[in-house]
Amino acid sequence: MKAVCVSNFNYYDRRIKYMQAYLESKDYEVHYITGDYDTMNRQMYTLTLPRVIQLPLIQYKKNISFERIYSHYHFAKAMYEQLLKLKPDVIYAMVPPNFVSYFIRKYKKKYPKTIILFDVFDMWPETYPLPTKPLLRLPFKLWQHLRTKSLNYADAVLSECQMFEHHLKSLQSHQRIHTLYPCQLSSHHHIDYTEKDNKWSVCYLGSINNIIDIEHIYRLLGEMAKIKPVHLHIIGNGEKIEEFIQKMQTICVAVRHHGNVYCDEEKQHIFNQCAFGINVLKSSVFIGLTLKTIDYLKGGLPLLNTVQGDTKHMVETHQIGINVCQLDTLANTLSSLTPENIMTMKKQSRYVFEQYFSEDNYMKQLDMLLTQMGVQL
């Protein structure tokens, strides 16, 4: 039996490799179709994985551009041609790009016995702040419809969070949509925290781009600075990194930019110096869970959070940080915290990671959800 996994953005380590392991446990020969260009770091890459097919991607610089749309279309069409050659029994595809779902829908019509699994890991265009004028919103609505209609042809649809699941079900009566949280390998690195020099040490992890709320982060750190000085650690880069650093330097006593950090041990060393991880996006962004959230929790770092849906609920239910959409009462909340309170939240954060986002939980949930949706592999 043959299966194909598809990811335009090469999310192999984030999602694909776990699905591949699951399919291989069911005796499938798994092929992987992806691109050859890292859109985050703007550079070419080559994979050495077995049975991988890297399709040449048309490069683009802006996330909202005709070049990006055409690049996605070009990849999806080339993917379709590869599927016609491979003739798989199972196709697992990460969406977006929405064109991927369109061409797999086309393949399903041609080969209706093929089992189709869509994994919606982002909501485009919903995640992007939409224009206010109805006419300008029309292309985004058409883009959304392209994905939504295609999902009806799937045997099962997995969503990255419950917020996405509820939204997709509101757009159509497709009942085979269930949440399967992303996972990572468990961490065995020690969690620690010692307050130094009577300062707040906080971390921002991830890309500095157009969906994070720089102004809200600035005001958030300003409220913290009313209690004691703030030392900000930044792990990551992005198109707005210079603007971000310059603005935060006006409110923080120190800003340290670590750049991209891929070593878990090095990342844990930074997390252990910090009391909180900043998880702040613009209120217009439609998302219930970020990958940086999972990174923070894996590292035992409580959240300063504005992300709605699943993340907001977890913060409230499991005491793994503070929801900071409203900053009026933040100073009072923070001033009552002791280092012991923070250490308790750190341990609870790691516990929540193991309960929801570990590889073991992923495999158990995947097996259960496919059974519930009547999919037999």
mmCIF file of N, CA, C and O in Angstrom, residues 33-89:
data_model
loop_
_atom_site.group_PDB
_atom_site.id
_atom_site.type_symbol
_atom_site.label_atom_id
_atom_site.label_comp_id
_atom_site.label_asym_id
_atom_site.label_seq_id
_atom_site.Cartn_x
_atom_site.Cartn_y
_atom_site.Cartn_z
ATOM 1 N N ILE A 33 5.836 14.825 -0.624
ATOM 2 C CA ILE A 33 5.941 15.870 -1.642
ATOM 3 C C ILE A 33 6.003 17.226 -0.947
ATOM 4 O O ILE A 33 5.114 17.576 -0.166
ATOM 5 N N THR A 34 7.050 17.980 -1.243
ATOM 6 C CA THR A 34 7.216 19.296 -0.634
ATOM 7 C C THR A 34 7.940 20.206 -1.617
ATOM 8 O O THR A 34 8.175 19.840 -2.771
ATOM 9 N N GLY A 35 8.287 21.419 -1.164
ATOM 10 C CA GLY A 35 8.989 22.363 -2.022
ATOM 11 C C GLY A 35 10.485 22.357 -1.767
ATOM 12 O O GLY A 35 11.019 21.500 -1.058
ATOM 13 N N ASP A 36 11.159 23.353 -2.341
ATOM 14 C CA ASP A 36 12.613 23.448 -2.188
ATOM 15 C C ASP A 36 13.050 24.837 -1.733
ATOM 16 O O ASP A 36 14.222 25.187 -1.819
ATOM 17 N N TYR A 37 12.066 25.632 -1.229
ATOM 18 C CA TYR A 37 12.386 27.008 -0.840
ATOM 19 C C TYR A 37 11.747 27.314 0.504
ATOM 20 O O TYR A 37 10.542 27.125 0.697
ATOM 21 N N ASP A 38 12.570 27.757 1.452
ATOM 22 C CA ASP A 38 12.113 28.116 2.791
ATOM 23 C C ASP A 38 11.567 29.540 2.756
ATOM 24 O O ASP A 38 12.329 30.505 2.651
ATOM 25 N N THR A 39 10.238 29.671 2.834
ATOM 26 C CA THR A 39 9.618 30.991 2.714
ATOM 27 C C THR A 39 9.836 31.845 3.959
ATOM 28 O O THR A 39 9.690 33.064 3.900
ATOM 29 N N MET A 40 10.179 31.218 5.089
ATOM 30 C CA MET A 40 10.420 31.976 6.317
ATOM 31 C C MET A 40 11.796 32.635 6.283
ATOM 32 O O MET A 40 11.944 33.825 6.552
ATOM 33 N N ASN A 41 12.816 31.836 5.938
ATOM 34 C CA ASN A 41 14.188 32.347 5.927
ATOM 35 C C ASN A 41 14.656 32.787 4.543
ATOM 36 O O ASN A 41 15.799 33.220 4.380
ATOM 37 N N ARG A 42 13.753 32.644 3.537
ATOM 38 C CA ARG A 42 14.045 33.090 2.175
ATOM 39 C C ARG A 42 15.327 32.455 1.627
ATOM 40 O O ARG A 42 16.248 33.137 1.183
ATOM 41 N N GLN A 43 15.368 31.116 1.657
ATOM 42 C CA GLN A 43 16.534 30.429 1.119
ATOM 43 C C GLN A 43 16.157 29.035 0.622
ATOM 44 O O GLN A 43 15.186 28.436 1.079
ATOM 45 N N MET A 44 16.939 28.532 -0.332
ATOM 46 C CA MET A 44 16.724 27.201 -0.879
ATOM 47 C C MET A 44 17.182 26.150 0.138
ATOM 48 O O MET A 44 18.025 26.426 0.996
ATOM 49 N N TYR A 45 16.627 24.951 0.038
ATOM 50 C CA TYR A 45 17.064 23.859 0.907
ATOM 51 C C TYR A 45 16.909 22.535 0.169
ATOM 52 O O TYR A 45 16.132 22.409 -0.787
ATOM 53 N N THR A 46 17.664 21.539 0.624
ATOM 54 C CA THR A 46 17.598 20.195 0.049
ATOM 55 C C THR A 46 17.400 19.193 1.173
ATOM 56 O O THR A 46 18.102 19.255 2.193
ATOM 57 N N LEU A 47 16.451 18.283 1.005
ATOM 58 C CA LEU A 47 16.172 17.254 1.998
ATOM 59 C C LEU A 47 16.824 15.939 1.588
ATOM 60 O O LEU A 47 16.950 15.639 0.401
ATOM 61 N N THR A 48 17.219 15.160 2.578
ATOM 62 C CA THR A 48 17.836 13.851 2.313
ATOM 63 C C THR A 48 16.953 12.719 2.832
ATOM 64 O O THR A 48 17.434 11.633 3.118
ATOM 65 N N LEU A 49 15.667 12.980 2.951
ATOM 66 C CA LEU A 49 14.738 11.975 3.457
ATOM 67 C C LEU A 49 14.466 10.914 2.394
ATOM 68 O O LEU A 49 14.531 11.199 1.190
ATOM 69 N N PRO A 50 14.131 9.693 2.804
ATOM 70 C CA PRO A 50 13.770 8.668 1.813
ATOM 71 C C PRO A 50 12.431 8.990 1.151
ATOM 72 O O PRO A 50 11.525 9.526 1.788
ATOM 73 N N ARG A 51 12.326 8.691 -0.135
ATOM 74 C CA ARG A 51 11.095 8.856 -0.920
ATOM 75 C C ARG A 51 10.531 10.279 -0.841
ATOM 76 O O ARG A 51 9.325 10.480 -0.759
ATOM 77 N N VAL A 52 11.420 11.264 -0.833
ATOM 78 C CA VAL A 52 10.980 12.653 -0.838
ATOM 79 C C VAL A 52 11.022 13.194 -2.261
ATOM 80 O O VAL A 52 11.932 12.875 -3.038
ATOM 81 N N ILE A 53 10.017 13.977 -2.625
ATOM 82 C CA ILE A 53 9.952 14.634 -3.926
ATOM 83 C C ILE A 53 9.901 16.135 -3.671
ATOM 84 O O ILE A 53 8.905 16.646 -3.147
ATOM 85 N N GLN A 54 10.974 16.835 -4.009
ATOM 86 C CA GLN A 54 11.018 18.286 -3.824
ATOM 87 C C GLN A 54 10.701 18.975 -5.144
ATOM 88 O O GLN A 54 11.439 18.840 -6.118
ATOM 89 N N LEU A 55 9.615 19.711 -5.144
ATOM 90 C CA LEU A 55 9.194 20.432 -6.336
ATOM 91 C C LEU A 55 9.762 21.847 -6.302
ATOM 92 O O LEU A 55 9.781 22.483 -5.238
ATOM 93 N N PRO A 56 10.223 22.357 -7.434
ATOM 94 C CA PRO A 56 10.766 23.726 -7.450
ATOM 95 C C PRO A 56 9.671 24.753 -7.181
ATOM 96 O O PRO A 56 8.621 24.746 -7.833
ATOM 97 N N LEU A 57 9.902 25.606 -6.203
ATOM 98 C CA LEU A 57 8.933 26.640 -5.849
ATOM 99 C C LEU A 57 9.296 27.965 -6.507
ATOM 100 O O LEU A 57 10.474 28.313 -6.610
ATOM 101 N N ILE A 58 8.281 28.692 -6.928
ATOM 102 C CA ILE A 58 8.484 30.058 -7.402
ATOM 103 C C ILE A 58 8.640 30.948 -6.176
ATOM 104 O O ILE A 58 7.773 30.984 -5.302
ATOM 105 N N GLN A 59 9.748 31.649 -6.089
ATOM 106 C CA GLN A 59 10.048 32.437 -4.902
ATOM 107 C C GLN A 59 9.214 33.720 -4.863
ATOM 108 O O GLN A 59 8.858 34.275 -5.899
ATOM 109 N N TYR A 60 8.900 34.152 -3.650
ATOM 110 C CA TYR A 60 8.182 35.410 -3.457
ATOM 111 C C TYR A 60 8.679 36.061 -2.178
ATOM 112 O O TYR A 60 9.223 35.398 -1.294
ATOM 113 N N LYS A 61 8.483 37.370 -2.071
ATOM 114 C CA LYS A 61 9.000 38.113 -0.928
ATOM 115 C C LYS A 61 7.909 38.586 0.024
ATOM 116 O O LYS A 61 8.148 38.757 1.211
ATOM 117 N N LYS A 62 6.701 38.826 -0.509
ATOM 118 C CA LYS A 62 5.617 39.339 0.323
ATOM 119 C C LYS A 62 4.565 38.265 0.539
ATOM 120 O O LYS A 62 4.200 37.535 -0.378
ATOM 121 N N ASN A 63 4.043 38.201 1.791
ATOM 122 C CA ASN A 63 3.046 37.189 2.120
ATOM 123 C C ASN A 63 1.721 37.424 1.411
ATOM 124 O O ASN A 63 0.984 36.482 1.128
ATOM 125 N N ILE A 64 1.383 38.677 1.158
ATOM 126 C CA ILE A 64 0.180 38.986 0.395
ATOM 127 C C ILE A 64 0.625 39.584 -0.931
ATOM 128 O O ILE A 64 0.999 40.753 -1.014
ATOM 129 N N SER A 65 0.622 38.749 -1.969
ATOM 130 C CA SER A 65 1.077 39.191 -3.283
ATOM 131 C C SER A 65 0.606 38.195 -4.332
ATOM 132 O O SER A 65 0.307 37.031 -4.033
ATOM 133 N N PHE A 66 0.549 38.652 -5.578
ATOM 134 C CA PHE A 66 0.201 37.754 -6.675
ATOM 135 C C PHE A 66 1.285 36.694 -6.870
ATOM 136 O O PHE A 66 0.997 35.572 -7.284
ATOM 137 N N GLU A 67 2.534 37.063 -6.550
ATOM 138 C CA GLU A 67 3.627 36.099 -6.677
ATOM 139 C C GLU A 67 3.416 34.910 -5.742
ATOM 140 O O GLU A 67 3.645 33.759 -6.118
ATOM 141 N N ARG A 68 2.964 35.187 -4.523
ATOM 142 C CA ARG A 68 2.707 34.107 -3.563
ATOM 143 C C ARG A 68 1.567 33.209 -4.052
ATOM 144 O O ARG A 68 1.662 31.980 -4.004
ATOM 145 N N ILE A 69 0.490 33.831 -4.512
ATOM 146 C CA ILE A 69 -0.657 33.054 -4.997
ATOM 147 C C ILE A 69 -0.249 32.170 -6.171
ATOM 148 O O ILE A 69 -0.590 30.981 -6.226
ATOM 149 N N TYR A 70 0.508 32.756 -7.107
ATOM 150 C CA TYR A 70 0.933 31.972 -8.272
ATOM 151 C C TYR A 70 1.895 30.858 -7.860
ATOM 152 O O TYR A 70 1.846 29.747 -8.400
ATOM 153 N N SER A 71 2.771 31.144 -6.888
ATOM 154 C CA SER A 71 3.695 30.124 -6.392
ATOM 155 C C SER A 71 2.927 28.936 -5.822
ATOM 156 O O SER A 71 3.262 27.773 -6.076
ATOM 157 N N HIS A 72 1.876 29.220 -5.057
ATOM 158 C CA HIS A 72 1.065 28.152 -4.473
ATOM 159 C C HIS A 72 0.335 27.355 -5.555
ATOM 160 O O HIS A 72 0.244 26.120 -5.478
ATOM 161 N N TYR A 73 -0.181 28.065 -6.546
ATOM 162 C CA TYR A 73 -0.876 27.385 -7.651
ATOM 163 C C TYR A 73 0.097 26.482 -8.410
ATOM 164 O O TYR A 73 -0.225 25.325 -8.725
ATOM 165 N N HIS A 74 1.274 26.996 -8.686
ATOM 166 C CA HIS A 74 2.282 26.243 -9.435
ATOM 167 C C HIS A 74 2.683 24.979 -8.678
ATOM 168 O O HIS A 74 2.805 23.889 -9.264
ATOM 169 N N PHE A 75 2.880 25.098 -7.359
ATOM 170 C CA PHE A 75 3.231 23.932 -6.545
ATOM 171 C C PHE A 75 2.102 22.904 -6.561
ATOM 172 O O PHE A 75 2.335 21.700 -6.746
ATOM 173 N N ALA A 76 0.865 23.371 -6.354
ATOM 174 C CA ALA A 76 -0.273 22.453 -6.263
ATOM 175 C C ALA A 76 -0.496 21.704 -7.579
ATOM 176 O O ALA A 76 -0.813 20.509 -7.581
ATOM 177 N N LYS A 77 -0.326 22.391 -8.684
ATOM 178 C CA LYS A 77 -0.499 21.750 -9.995
ATOM 179 C C LYS A 77 0.587 20.691 -10.219
ATOM 180 O O LYS A 77 0.308 19.583 -10.699
ATOM 181 N N ALA A 78 1.831 21.026 -9.854
ATOM 182 C CA ALA A 78 2.926 20.060 -9.990
ATOM 183 C C ALA A 78 2.723 18.874 -9.050
ATOM 184 O O ALA A 78 3.037 17.726 -9.392
ATOM 185 N N MET A 79 2.187 19.143 -7.860
ATOM 186 C CA MET A 79 1.869 18.065 -6.913
ATOM 187 C C MET A 79 0.847 17.110 -7.516
ATOM 188 O O MET A 79 0.969 15.878 -7.406
ATOM 189 N N TYR A 80 -0.177 17.669 -8.162
ATOM 190 C CA TYR A 80 -1.226 16.862 -8.795
ATOM 191 C C TYR A 80 -0.630 15.923 -9.848
ATOM 192 O O TYR A 80 -0.997 14.734 -9.924
ATOM 193 N N GLU A 81 0.308 16.421 -10.611
ATOM 194 C CA GLU A 81 0.956 15.597 -11.633
ATOM 195 C C GLU A 81 1.747 14.450 -11.000
ATOM 196 O O GLU A 81 1.784 13.332 -11.537
ATOM 197 N N GLN A 82 2.359 14.718 -9.848
ATOM 198 C CA GLN A 82 3.075 13.654 -9.135
ATOM 199 C C GLN A 82 2.104 12.607 -8.594
ATOM 200 O O GLN A 82 2.388 11.405 -8.612
ATOM 201 N N LEU A 83 0.950 13.054 -8.111
ATOM 202 C CA LEU A 83 -0.056 12.118 -7.608
ATOM 203 C C LEU A 83 -0.543 11.191 -8.720
ATOM 204 O O LEU A 83 -0.768 9.993 -8.490
ATOM 205 N N LEU A 84 -0.702 11.732 -9.915
ATOM 206 C CA LEU A 84 -1.137 10.910 -11.046
ATOM 207 C C LEU A 84 -0.119 9.815 -11.358
ATOM 208 O O LEU A 84 -0.483 8.720 -11.799
ATOM 209 N N LYS A 85 1.159 10.111 -11.108
ATOM 210 C CA LYS A 85 2.201 9.111 -11.345
ATOM 211 C C LYS A 85 2.247 8.072 -10.220
ATOM 212 O O LYS A 85 2.396 6.876 -10.466
ATOM 213 N N LEU A 86 2.108 8.533 -8.977
ATOM 214 C CA LEU A 86 2.258 7.647 -7.824
ATOM 215 C C LEU A 86 1.019 6.793 -7.568
ATOM 216 O O LEU A 86 1.115 5.681 -7.058
ATOM 217 N N LYS A 87 -0.158 7.354 -7.847
ATOM 218 C CA LYS A 87 -1.444 6.674 -7.600
ATOM 219 C C LYS A 87 -1.518 6.099 -6.176
ATOM 220 O O LYS A 87 -1.644 4.884 -5.974
ATOM 221 N N PRO A 88 -1.480 6.963 -5.172
ATOM 222 C CA PRO A 88 -1.481 6.489 -3.778
ATOM 223 C C PRO A 88 -2.856 5.993 -3.332
ATOM 224 O O PRO A 88 -3.888 6.374 -3.887
ATOM 225 N N ASP A 89 -2.839 5.160 -2.303
ATOM 226 C CA ASP A 89 -4.081 4.709 -1.670
ATOM 227 C C ASP A 89 -4.576 5.741 -0.652
ATOM 228 O O ASP A 89 -5.774 5.832 -0.384
#
